[in-house]
XYZ file of C-alpha atoms in Angstrom:
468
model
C 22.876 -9.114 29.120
C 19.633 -7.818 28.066
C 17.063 -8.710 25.975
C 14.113 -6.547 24.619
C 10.843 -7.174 22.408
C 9.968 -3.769 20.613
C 6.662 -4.945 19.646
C 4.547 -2.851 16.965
C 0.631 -4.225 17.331
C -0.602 -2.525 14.005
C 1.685 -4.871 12.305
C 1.621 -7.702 15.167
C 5.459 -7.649 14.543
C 8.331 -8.352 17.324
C 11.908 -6.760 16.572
C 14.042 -7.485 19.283
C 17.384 -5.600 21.055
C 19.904 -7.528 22.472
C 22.950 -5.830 24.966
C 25.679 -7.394 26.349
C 29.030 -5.856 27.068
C 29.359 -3.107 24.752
C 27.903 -4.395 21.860
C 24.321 -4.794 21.072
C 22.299 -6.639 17.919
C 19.143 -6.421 16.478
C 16.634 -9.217 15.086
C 13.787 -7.956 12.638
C 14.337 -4.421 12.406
C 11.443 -2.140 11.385
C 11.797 0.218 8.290
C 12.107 3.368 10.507
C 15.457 3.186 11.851
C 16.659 5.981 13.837
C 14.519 5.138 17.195
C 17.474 2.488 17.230
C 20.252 4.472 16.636
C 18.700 6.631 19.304
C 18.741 3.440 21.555
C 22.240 2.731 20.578
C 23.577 5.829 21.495
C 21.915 5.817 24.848
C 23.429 2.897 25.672
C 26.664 3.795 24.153
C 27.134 0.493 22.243
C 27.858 -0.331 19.177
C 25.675 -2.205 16.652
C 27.957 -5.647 15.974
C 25.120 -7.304 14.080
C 21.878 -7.436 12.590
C 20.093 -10.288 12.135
C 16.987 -11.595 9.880
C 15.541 -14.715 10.814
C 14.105 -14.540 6.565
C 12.718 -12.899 3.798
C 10.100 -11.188 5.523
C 6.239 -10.504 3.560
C 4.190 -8.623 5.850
C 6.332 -5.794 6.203
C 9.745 -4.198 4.945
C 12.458 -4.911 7.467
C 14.665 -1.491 7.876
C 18.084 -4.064 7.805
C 19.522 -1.894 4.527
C 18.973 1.386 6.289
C 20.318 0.406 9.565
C 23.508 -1.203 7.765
C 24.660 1.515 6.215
C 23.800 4.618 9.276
C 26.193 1.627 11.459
C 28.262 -0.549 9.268
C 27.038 -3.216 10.587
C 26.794 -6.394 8.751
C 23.456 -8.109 7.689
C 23.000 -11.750 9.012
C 20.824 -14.713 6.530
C 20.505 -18.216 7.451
C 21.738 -20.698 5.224
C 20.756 -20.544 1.636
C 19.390 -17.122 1.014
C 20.627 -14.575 -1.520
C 20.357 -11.140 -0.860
C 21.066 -8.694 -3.729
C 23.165 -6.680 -1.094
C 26.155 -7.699 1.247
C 25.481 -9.498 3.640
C 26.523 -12.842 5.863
C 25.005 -16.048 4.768
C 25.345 -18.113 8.293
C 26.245 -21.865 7.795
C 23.856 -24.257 10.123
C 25.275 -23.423 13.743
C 27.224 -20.427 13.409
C 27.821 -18.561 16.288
C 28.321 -15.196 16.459
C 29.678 -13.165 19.705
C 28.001 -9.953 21.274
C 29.909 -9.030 24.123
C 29.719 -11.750 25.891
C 26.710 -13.580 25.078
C 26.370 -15.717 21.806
C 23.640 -16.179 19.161
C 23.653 -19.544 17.381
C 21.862 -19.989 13.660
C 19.647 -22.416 13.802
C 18.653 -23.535 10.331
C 15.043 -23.928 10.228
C 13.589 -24.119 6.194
C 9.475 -24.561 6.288
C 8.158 -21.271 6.242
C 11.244 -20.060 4.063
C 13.724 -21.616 2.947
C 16.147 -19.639 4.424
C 14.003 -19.359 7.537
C 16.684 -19.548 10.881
C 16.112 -19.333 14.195
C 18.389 -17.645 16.654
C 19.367 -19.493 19.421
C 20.070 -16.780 22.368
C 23.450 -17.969 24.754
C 23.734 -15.881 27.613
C 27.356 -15.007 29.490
C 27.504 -18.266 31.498
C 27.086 -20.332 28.530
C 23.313 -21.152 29.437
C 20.852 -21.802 26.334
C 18.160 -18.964 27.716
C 16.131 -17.659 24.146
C 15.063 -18.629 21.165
C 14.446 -15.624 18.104
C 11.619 -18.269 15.744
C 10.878 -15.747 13.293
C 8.015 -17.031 11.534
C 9.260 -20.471 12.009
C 7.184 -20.787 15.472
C 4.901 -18.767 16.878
C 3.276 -18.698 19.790
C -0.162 -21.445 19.565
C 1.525 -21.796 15.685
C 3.616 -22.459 13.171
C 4.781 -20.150 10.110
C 2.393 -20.557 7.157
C 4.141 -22.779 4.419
C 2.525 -21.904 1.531
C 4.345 -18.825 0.554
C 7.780 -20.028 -0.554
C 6.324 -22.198 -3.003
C 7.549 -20.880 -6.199
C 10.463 -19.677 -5.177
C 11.373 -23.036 -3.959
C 9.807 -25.211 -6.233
C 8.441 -26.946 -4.083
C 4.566 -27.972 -3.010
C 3.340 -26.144 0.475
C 3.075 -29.799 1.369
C 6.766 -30.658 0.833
C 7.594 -27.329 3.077
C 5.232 -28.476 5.662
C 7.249 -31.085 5.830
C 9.838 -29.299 5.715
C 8.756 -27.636 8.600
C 8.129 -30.207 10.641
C 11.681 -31.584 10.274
C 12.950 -28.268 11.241
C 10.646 -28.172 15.049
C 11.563 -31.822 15.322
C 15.146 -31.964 15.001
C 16.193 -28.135 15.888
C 13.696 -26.591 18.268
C 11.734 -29.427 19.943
C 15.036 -31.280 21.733
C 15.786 -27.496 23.096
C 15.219 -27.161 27.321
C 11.472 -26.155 28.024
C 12.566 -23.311 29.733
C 13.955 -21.540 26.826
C 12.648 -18.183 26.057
C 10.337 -18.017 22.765
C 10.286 -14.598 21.413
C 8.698 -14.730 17.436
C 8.348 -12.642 15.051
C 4.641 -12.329 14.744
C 1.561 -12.121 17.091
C -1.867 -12.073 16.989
C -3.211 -10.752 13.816
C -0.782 -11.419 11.535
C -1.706 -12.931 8.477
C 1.617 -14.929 8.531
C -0.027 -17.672 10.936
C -3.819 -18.582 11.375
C -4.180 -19.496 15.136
C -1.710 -17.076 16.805
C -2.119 -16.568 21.081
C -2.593 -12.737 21.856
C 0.602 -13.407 24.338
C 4.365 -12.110 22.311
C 6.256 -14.013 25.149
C 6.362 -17.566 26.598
C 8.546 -20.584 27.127
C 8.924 -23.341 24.985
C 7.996 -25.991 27.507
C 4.341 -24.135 27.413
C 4.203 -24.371 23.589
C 4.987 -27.872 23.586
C 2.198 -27.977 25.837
C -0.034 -25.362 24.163
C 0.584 -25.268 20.673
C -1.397 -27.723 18.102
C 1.216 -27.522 15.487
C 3.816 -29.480 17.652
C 1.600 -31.910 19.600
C 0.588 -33.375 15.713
C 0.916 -37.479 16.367
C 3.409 -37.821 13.083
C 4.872 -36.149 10.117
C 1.491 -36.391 7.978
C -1.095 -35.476 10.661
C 1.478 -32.184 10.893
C 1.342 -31.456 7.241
C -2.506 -31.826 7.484
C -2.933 -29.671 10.167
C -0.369 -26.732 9.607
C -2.532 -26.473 5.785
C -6.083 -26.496 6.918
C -7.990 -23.935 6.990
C -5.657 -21.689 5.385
C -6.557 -18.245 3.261
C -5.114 -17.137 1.115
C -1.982 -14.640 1.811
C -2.572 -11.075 0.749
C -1.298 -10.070 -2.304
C 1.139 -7.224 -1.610
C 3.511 -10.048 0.017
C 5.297 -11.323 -2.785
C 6.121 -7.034 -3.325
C 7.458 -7.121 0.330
C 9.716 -10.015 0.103
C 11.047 -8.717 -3.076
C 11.753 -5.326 -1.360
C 13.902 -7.021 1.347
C 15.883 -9.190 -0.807
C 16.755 -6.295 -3.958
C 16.517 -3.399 -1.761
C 14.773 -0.034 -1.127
C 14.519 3.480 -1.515
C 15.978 5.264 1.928
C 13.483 5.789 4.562
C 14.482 9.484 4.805
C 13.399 9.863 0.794
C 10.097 8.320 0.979
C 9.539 10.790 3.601
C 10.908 13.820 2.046
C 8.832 13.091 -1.006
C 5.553 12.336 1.012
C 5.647 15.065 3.044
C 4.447 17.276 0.157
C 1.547 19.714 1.551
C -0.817 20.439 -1.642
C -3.469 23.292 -1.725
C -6.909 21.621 -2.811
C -6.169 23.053 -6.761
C -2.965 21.372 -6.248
C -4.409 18.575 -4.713
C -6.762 17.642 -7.323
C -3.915 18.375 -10.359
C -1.697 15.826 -9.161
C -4.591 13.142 -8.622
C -5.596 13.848 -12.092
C -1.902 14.471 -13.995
C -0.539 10.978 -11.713
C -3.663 8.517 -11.688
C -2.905 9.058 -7.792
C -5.268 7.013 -5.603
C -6.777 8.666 -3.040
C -5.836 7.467 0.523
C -8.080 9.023 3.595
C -6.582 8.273 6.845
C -9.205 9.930 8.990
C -11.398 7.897 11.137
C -14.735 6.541 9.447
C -16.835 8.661 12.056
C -15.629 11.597 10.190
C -15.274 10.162 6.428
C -18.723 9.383 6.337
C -19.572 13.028 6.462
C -17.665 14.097 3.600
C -14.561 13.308 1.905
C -13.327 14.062 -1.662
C -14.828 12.092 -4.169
C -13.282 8.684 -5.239
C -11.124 8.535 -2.166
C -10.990 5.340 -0.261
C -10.914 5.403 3.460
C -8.293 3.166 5.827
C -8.443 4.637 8.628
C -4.619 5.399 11.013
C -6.441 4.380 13.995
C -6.573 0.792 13.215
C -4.684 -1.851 11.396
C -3.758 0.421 8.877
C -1.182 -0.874 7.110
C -2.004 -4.325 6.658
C -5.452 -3.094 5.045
C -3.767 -0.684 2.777
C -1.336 -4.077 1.806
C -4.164 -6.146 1.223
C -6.480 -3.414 -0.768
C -4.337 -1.598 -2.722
C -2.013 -4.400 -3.428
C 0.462 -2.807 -5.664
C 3.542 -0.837 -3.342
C 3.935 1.169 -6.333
C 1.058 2.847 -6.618
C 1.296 6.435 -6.377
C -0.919 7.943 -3.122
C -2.513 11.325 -2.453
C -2.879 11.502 1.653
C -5.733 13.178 3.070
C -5.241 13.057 7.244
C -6.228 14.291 10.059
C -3.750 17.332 10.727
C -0.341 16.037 12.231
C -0.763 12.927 11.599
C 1.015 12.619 8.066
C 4.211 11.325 8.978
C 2.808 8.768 11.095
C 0.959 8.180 7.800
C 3.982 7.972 5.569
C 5.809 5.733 7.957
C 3.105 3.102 8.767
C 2.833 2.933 4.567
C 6.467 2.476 4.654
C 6.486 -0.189 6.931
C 4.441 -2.054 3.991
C 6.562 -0.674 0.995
C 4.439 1.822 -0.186
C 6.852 4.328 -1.141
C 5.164 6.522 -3.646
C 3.322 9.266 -1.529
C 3.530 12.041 -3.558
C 1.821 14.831 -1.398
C -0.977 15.649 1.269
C -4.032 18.168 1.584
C -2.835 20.578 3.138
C -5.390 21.664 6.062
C -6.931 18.369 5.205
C -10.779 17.887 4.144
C -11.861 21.146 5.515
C -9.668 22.769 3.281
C -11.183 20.906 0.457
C -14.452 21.789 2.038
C -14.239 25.485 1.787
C -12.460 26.299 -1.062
C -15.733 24.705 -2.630
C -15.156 22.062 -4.453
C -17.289 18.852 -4.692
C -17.570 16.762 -1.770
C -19.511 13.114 -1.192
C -20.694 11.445 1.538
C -21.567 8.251 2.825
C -24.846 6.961 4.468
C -24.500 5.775 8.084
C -26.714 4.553 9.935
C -26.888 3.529 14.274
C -27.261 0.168 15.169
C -30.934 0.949 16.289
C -31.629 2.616 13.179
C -30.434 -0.453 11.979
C -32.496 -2.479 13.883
C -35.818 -0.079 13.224
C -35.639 -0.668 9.666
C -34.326 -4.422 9.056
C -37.208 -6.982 8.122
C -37.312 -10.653 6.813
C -36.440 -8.709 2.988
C -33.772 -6.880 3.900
C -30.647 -7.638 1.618
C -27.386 -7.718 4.599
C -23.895 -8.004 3.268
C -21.463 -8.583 5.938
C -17.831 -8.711 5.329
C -16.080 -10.240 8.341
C -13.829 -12.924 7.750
C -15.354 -15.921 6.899
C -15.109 -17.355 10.354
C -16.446 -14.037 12.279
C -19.338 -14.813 10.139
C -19.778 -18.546 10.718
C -19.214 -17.815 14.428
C -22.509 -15.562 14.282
C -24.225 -13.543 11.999
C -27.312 -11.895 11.123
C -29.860 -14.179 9.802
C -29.733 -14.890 5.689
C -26.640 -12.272 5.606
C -23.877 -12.646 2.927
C -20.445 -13.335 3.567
C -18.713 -10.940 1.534
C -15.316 -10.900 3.135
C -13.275 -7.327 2.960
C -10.369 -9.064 1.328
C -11.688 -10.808 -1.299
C -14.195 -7.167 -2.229
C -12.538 -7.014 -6.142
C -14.213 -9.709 -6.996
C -17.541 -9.700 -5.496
C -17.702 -6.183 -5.659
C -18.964 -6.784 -9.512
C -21.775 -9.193 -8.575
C -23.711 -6.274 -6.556
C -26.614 -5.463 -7.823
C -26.999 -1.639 -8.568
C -30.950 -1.605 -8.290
C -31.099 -3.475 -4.760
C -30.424 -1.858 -1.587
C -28.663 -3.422 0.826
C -27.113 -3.186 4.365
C -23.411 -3.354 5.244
C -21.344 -4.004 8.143
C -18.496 -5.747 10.039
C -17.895 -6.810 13.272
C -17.479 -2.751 14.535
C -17.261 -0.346 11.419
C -13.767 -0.237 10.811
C -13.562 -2.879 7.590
C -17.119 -1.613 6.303
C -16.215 1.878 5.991
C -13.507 0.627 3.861
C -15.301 -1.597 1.933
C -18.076 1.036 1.444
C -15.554 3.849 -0.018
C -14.177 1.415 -2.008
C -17.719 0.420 -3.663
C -18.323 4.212 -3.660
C -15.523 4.999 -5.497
C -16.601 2.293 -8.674
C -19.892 3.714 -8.979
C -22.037 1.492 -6.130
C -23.426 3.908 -3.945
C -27.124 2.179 -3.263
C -26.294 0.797 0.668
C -26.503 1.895 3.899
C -23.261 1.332 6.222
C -23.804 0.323 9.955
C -22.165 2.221 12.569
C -20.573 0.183 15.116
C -21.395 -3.202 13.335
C -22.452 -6.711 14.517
C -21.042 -6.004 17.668
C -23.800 -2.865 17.819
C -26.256 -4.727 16.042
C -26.211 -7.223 18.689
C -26.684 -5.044 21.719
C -29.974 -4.223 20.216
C -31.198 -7.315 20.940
C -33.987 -6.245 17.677
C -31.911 -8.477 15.164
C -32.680 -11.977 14.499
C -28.894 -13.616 14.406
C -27.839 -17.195 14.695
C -26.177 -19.371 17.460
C -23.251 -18.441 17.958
C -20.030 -21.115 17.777
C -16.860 -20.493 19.182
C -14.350 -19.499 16.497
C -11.656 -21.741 17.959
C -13.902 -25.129 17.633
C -14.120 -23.877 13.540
């Protein structure tokens, strides 16, 4: 038998790829499907199932895709209802591959169709557990995001939760395998390890959620300190229960070169927004105006969830040349679909066949540090506990996230500073203030974490972020 995580960090997601015999299944898939058909065919085995441990938010599973390229059958826990065929387990099901056996574990908290697969190897021996986003590792699944569709309160699916890790996962032997869904950085948990692999006698050990002294400690603890989830998530989950576009059109369509006359038609004939992948180092220095700036070489998709919000909005690419597939995928991966074209040659193209260009002001750390005193107006958009950690003295907390609705509070006649922890978010945040008209800031290259190698920048104590 073997078992193996196919872990994506931009996402923080785990899909897994299980062998035994002949037969093979797969947990989680990601929307780009042929690297496991590839994998299939290597191992000459055939796909027997595929599994979801739920409804995913964060990203669009590639489950529809891979069902119809294999015929194989689509796997819920109890409860759920696809719009598509699929199998809806009962509560300890087991289902054969070659000869090892996957048990459903029903496990409602996060979802209420939330399972977790129970992994039984050849000799019969309990050896893995799939969690989904029912357990993480140094967490549990967030249970605030079923809520409507449930009808119930996030505290009754805390609870709900807690029943689940109590009376399905917690009796299982410590020496179990967990493998979740999520890691680090996913905004599907809020105190994730950076490990993707331990064993559940260590998270027993380890993990706050399930050393909670009863039921209503649990409850309190799983909810506090919670943000809220990103918008685009209720998109995603409806995308993996009523289906999806093929991968293969979204990147036929998006794979649309456009001259820079061509270009600018379709932003102005589709209301098009925008999207420049490029890295902020070279945005700054000129990009075509109104376009916002996530750059590929980060957590790109996750940002482009959480700012642009709506999967259906149609998207004009301009990247750094060959990376626009990666582009289209990674948007994919988040159910934005509607690419309808990219610059061809990208911005220098733009560049020389003369048409308008803008530009954002960047400054060094030590420039920075040269020109801050006690009046200087810092916004700083971290997450809220980045900036409670440390921060420079009297700076706001504008968090990236949460820019559409402080973004109207600036005031147009002040200057002011802007930054994150390294320059990533505060490019974003300053082509998205750019493109609505705010242009009278200066963003910091390299942010706090530049600003406090100076050692020229009064800041405050700093507090561990895991005592907040």
């Amino acid at each position: 038998m073997k078992v193996e995580q196919i872990y994506t960090g931009c996402l923080a997601q785990g899909a897994y790829y299980i062998v035994s015999g002949n037969e093979a299944a797969i947990i989680d898939p990601l929307r780009e499907v042929q690297p496991y058909l590839d994998r299939l065919e290597k191992d000459n085995v055939t796909l027997k199932y595929i599994f979801e441990t739920h409804f995913h938010a964060d990203f669009v599973s590639g489950h529809i895709d891979l069902s119809k390229k294999t015929g194989a059958p689509i796997v819920y826990g109890p409860t759920a209802e696809p719009s598509f065929d699929a199998l809806v387990a009962e509560d300890n099901q087991v289902f054969e591959i070659g000869n090892a056996k996957i048990k459903v574990l029903h496990t409602p908290g996060h979802t209420m169709e939330s399972s977790t697969y129970l992994l039984i190897d050849e000799e019969g021996k309990e050896t893995a557990i799939f969690s989904g986003d029912t357990l993480f590792l140094g967490d549990v699944g967030r249970p605030d995001l079923a809520q409507k569709a449930a009808n119930l309160t996030q505290e009754e699916l805390a609870g709900l939760l807690y029943d689940s890790l109590t009376d399905k996962i917690l009796p299982l032997s410590d020496d179990i395998t967990v493998y979740p869904a999520h890691g680090a950085g996913s905004a599907c948990g809020k105190n994730m390890q950076k490990e993707t692999v331990d064993t559940l006698g260590n998270q027993k050990k380890t993990n706050y959620a399930l050393n909670q002294p009863n039921r209503e400690a649990f409850i309190e603890a799983v909810l506090d300190g919670l943000s809220a989830p990103p918008k685009y998530f209720g998109m995603n989950v409806a995308m993996n229960k009523g289906g999806y576009e093929s991968f293969e059109n979204v990147m036929n369509k998006g794979l649309n070169p456009l001259s820079p006359n061509d270009f600018e038609t379709a932003a102005e004939e589709t209301g098009a927004l925008i999207l420049d992948t490029r890295p902020a180092a070279d945005f700054h220095k000129g990009f075509v105006p109104n376009a916002v700036n996530i750059g590929l070489k980060g957590d790109f998709a996750p940002w482009v969830g959480a700012m642009i919000v709506d999967v259906k909005q149609p998207l004009l690419l301009v990247t750094e040349p060959g990376t626009e597939q990666e582009a289209i995928t990674r948007l994919s991966r988040v159910g934005f679909d509607n690419v309808i074209g990219y610059l061809d040659g990208s911005f220098e193209s733009w560049k020389n066949s003369g048409k308008e260009v803008d530009e954002i002001k960047r400054i060094s750390p030590e420039e920075f540090a040269d020109q801050f005193n006690t009046d200087s107006k810092v916004i700083d958009v971290r997450k809220p506990t980045e900036y409670t950690a440390e921060h420079v003295n009297d700076a706001y907390s504008k968090p990236l996230d949460a820019i559409s609705e402080w973004a109207g509070t600036v005031d147009e006649k002040e200057h002011f500073f802007l930054h994150c922890a390294g320059g990533y978010r505060s490019m974003i945040a300053a082509s998205i203030l750019n493109s609505r008209g705010i242009r009278n800031f200066t963003e910091v290259e390299g942010g706090f974490n530049g600003i406090k190698k100076t050692g020229k920048v009064p800041t405050t104590d700093f507090i561990c972020q895991s005592k907040l």
